[in-house]
XYZ file of C-alpha atoms in Angstrom:
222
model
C -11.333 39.531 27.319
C -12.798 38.054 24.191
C -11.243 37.317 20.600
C -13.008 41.327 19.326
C -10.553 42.503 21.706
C -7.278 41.438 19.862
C -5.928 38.665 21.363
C -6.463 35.302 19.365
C -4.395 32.308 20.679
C -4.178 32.130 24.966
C -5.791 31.700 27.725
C -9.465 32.975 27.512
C -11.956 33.538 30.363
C -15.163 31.508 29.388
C -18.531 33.145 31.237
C -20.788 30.152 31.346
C -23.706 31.261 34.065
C -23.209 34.583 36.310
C -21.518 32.316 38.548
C -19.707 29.786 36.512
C -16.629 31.282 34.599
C -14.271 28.147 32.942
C -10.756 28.614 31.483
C -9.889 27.394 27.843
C -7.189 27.606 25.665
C -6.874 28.824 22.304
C -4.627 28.362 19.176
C -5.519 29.690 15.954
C -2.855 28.489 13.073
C -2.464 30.832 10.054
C -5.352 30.482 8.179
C -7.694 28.151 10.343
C -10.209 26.327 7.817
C -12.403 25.405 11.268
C -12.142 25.198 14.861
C -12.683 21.698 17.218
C -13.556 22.036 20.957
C -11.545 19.431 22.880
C -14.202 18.134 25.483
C -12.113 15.960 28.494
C -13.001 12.869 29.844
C -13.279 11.538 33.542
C -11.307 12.912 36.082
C -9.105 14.906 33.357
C -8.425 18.773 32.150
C -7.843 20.904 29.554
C -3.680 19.912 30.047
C -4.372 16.274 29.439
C -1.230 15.417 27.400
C -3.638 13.074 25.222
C -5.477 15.765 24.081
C -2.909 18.031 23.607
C -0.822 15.998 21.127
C -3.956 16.027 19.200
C -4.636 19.326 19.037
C -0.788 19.939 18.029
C -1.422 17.952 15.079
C -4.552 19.182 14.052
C -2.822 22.878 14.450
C -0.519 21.678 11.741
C -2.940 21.136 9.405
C -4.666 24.306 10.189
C -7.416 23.674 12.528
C -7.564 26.084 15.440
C -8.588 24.252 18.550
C -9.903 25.076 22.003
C -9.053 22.892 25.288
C -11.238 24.060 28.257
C -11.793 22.503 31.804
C -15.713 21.274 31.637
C -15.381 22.040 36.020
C -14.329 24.663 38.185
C -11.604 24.282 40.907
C -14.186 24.097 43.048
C -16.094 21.521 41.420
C -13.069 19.837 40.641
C -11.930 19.621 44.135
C -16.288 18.263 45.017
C -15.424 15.740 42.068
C -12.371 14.210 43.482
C -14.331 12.793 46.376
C -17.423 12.195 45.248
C -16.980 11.396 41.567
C -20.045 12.869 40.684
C -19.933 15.971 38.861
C -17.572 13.763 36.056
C -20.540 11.385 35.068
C -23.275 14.279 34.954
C -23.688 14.544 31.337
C -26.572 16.894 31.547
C -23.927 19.183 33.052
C -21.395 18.721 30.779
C -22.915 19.076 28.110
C -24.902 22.229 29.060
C -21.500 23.735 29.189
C -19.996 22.683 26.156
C -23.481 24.005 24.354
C -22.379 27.449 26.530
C -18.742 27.262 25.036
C -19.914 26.721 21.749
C -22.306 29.761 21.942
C -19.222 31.994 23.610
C -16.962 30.764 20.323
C -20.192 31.903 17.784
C -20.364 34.930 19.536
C -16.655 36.430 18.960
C -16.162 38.476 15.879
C -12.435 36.979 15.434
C -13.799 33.229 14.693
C -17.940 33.262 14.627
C -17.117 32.188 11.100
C -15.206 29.505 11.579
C -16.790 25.355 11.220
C -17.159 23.914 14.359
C -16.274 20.200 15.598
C -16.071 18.672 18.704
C -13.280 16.049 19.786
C -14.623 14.282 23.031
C -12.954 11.402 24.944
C -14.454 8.863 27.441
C -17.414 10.617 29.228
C -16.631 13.839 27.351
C -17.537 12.036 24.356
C -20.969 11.613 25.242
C -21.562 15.160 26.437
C -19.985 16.057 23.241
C -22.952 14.196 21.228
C -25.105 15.692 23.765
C -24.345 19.000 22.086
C -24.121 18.330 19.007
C -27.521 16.866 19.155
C -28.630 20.305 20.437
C -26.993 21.937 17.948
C -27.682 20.539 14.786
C -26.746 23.681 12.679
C -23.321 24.391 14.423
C -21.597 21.541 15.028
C -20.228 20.295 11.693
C -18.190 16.692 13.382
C -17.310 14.761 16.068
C -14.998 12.457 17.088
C -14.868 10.274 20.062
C -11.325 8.696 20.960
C -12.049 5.936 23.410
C -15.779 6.988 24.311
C -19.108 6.633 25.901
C -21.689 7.662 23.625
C -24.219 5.056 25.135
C -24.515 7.854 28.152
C -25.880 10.316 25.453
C -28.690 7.315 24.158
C -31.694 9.449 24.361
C -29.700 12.166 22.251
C -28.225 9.962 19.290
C -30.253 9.635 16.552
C -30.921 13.626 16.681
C -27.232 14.039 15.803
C -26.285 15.853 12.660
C -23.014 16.179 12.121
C -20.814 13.450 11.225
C -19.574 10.861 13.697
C -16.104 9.013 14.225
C -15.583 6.715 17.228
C -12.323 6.276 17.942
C -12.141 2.946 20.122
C -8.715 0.845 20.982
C -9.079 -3.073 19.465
C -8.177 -4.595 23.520
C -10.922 -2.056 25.102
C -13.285 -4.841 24.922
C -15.939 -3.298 27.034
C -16.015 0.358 25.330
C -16.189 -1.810 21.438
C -19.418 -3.441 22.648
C -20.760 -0.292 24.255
C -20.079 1.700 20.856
C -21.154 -1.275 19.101
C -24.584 -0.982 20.856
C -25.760 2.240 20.068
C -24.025 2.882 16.905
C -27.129 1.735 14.910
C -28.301 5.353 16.612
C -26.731 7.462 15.220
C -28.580 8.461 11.414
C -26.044 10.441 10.144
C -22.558 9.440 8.368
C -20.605 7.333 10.851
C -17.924 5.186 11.596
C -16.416 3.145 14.515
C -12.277 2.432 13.941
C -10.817 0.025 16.044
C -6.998 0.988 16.922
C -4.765 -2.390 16.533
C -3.210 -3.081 20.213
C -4.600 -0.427 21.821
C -6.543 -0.320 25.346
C -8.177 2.740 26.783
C -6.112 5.353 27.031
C -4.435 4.498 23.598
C -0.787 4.543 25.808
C 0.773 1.753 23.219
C 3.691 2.959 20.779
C 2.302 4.543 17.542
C -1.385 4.472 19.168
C -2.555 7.643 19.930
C -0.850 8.634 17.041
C -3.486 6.747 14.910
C -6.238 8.402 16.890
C -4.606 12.260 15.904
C -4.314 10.926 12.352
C -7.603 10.060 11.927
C -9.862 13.004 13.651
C -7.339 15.386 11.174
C -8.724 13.291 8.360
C -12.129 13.437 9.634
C -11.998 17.460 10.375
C -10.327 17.813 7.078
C -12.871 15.897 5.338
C -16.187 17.973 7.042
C -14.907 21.470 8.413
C -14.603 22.572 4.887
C -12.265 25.785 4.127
């Protein structure tokens, strides 16, 4: 079923090859001035609490968002024991580029600005597609990312750039520090006070929700 049909906010079927169908969910707020694609991490889903919380609050100030899983069950099940599938960023992003084409596609939100809201590895396939969609992708934000594994892809970015990076995750800093001199479009890298990885300190992730609705406020323009 797509968006034409009637239904806006649920569950949607996502056809990404003839054999690859992934499952995302939809809300559309009253009045959506854009729509971000949440795009996972390592090892995580589209019912990572994380996420979640920040797609509540950027549904409250009218940005419609779309949480999918980046693997099938079956894949999932492959990645658990091998790891694998998680870290191929060609694959990843190949899908997100697919999602993004499946959200241009339906009459109900084709209009709508897209941005893209990756974390850790989903971050850099995030990039990846933006890069390879210059004209669609409007912004991105990374919350705790990897955008040196999308290198080769950075300074063909567009749209504008947050990284989202907590002040203890020492490694991740220096690895955003590395290649943000790549990236040739409006950019910035924000450094959360006390926070490690997973931004799991009180008031933390809380920053990170304030500041991608600030930065999809400021470039998915009503």
């Amino acid at each position: 079923m797509d968006i034409s049909s009637g239904k806006k906010s649920g569950t949607y079927q996502i056809p990404i090859t003839s054999s690859v169908t992934l499952e995302g969910n939809l809300n559309i707020p009253e009045r959506p001035r854009g729509v971000v694609l949440f795009v996972h991490g390592s090892g995580s889903s589209r019912f990572s609490p994380r996420n979640q919380y920040v797609a509540r609050v950027l549904q409250e100030a009218g940005i419609a968002t779309l949480l999918i899983d980046l693997l099938t069950p079956q894949e999932e099940e492959q990645d658990r024991s091998t790891g694998y599938v998680r870290f191929n960023i060609d694959l990843l992003s190949e899908r997100v580029v697919e999602v993004t084409n499946w959200l241009t596609s339906q009459s109900g939100i084709r209009e709508f600005k897209i941005g893209y809201f990756g974390a850790s590895t989903g971050a850099a396939a995030a990039l990846v597609a933006a890069a390879r969609l210059p004209l669609v992708v409007r912004a991105v934000v990374s919350r705790g990312g990897r955008p040196d594994l999308a290198r080769p892809f950075l300074p063909r970015v567009k749209a504008p750039t947050l990284l989202i990076v907590g002040a203890r995750d020492t490694q991740v800093i220096q690895l955003n520090q590395m290649v943000l001199p790549l990236l040739q479009v409006e950019k910035q890298l924000v450094l959360v006070e006390g926070a490690t990885h997973l931004f799991e300190e009180p008031g933390a992730l809380e920053q990170v929700a304030r500041l991608a609705r600030e930065w999809f406020e400021s470039y998915l323009p009503a």
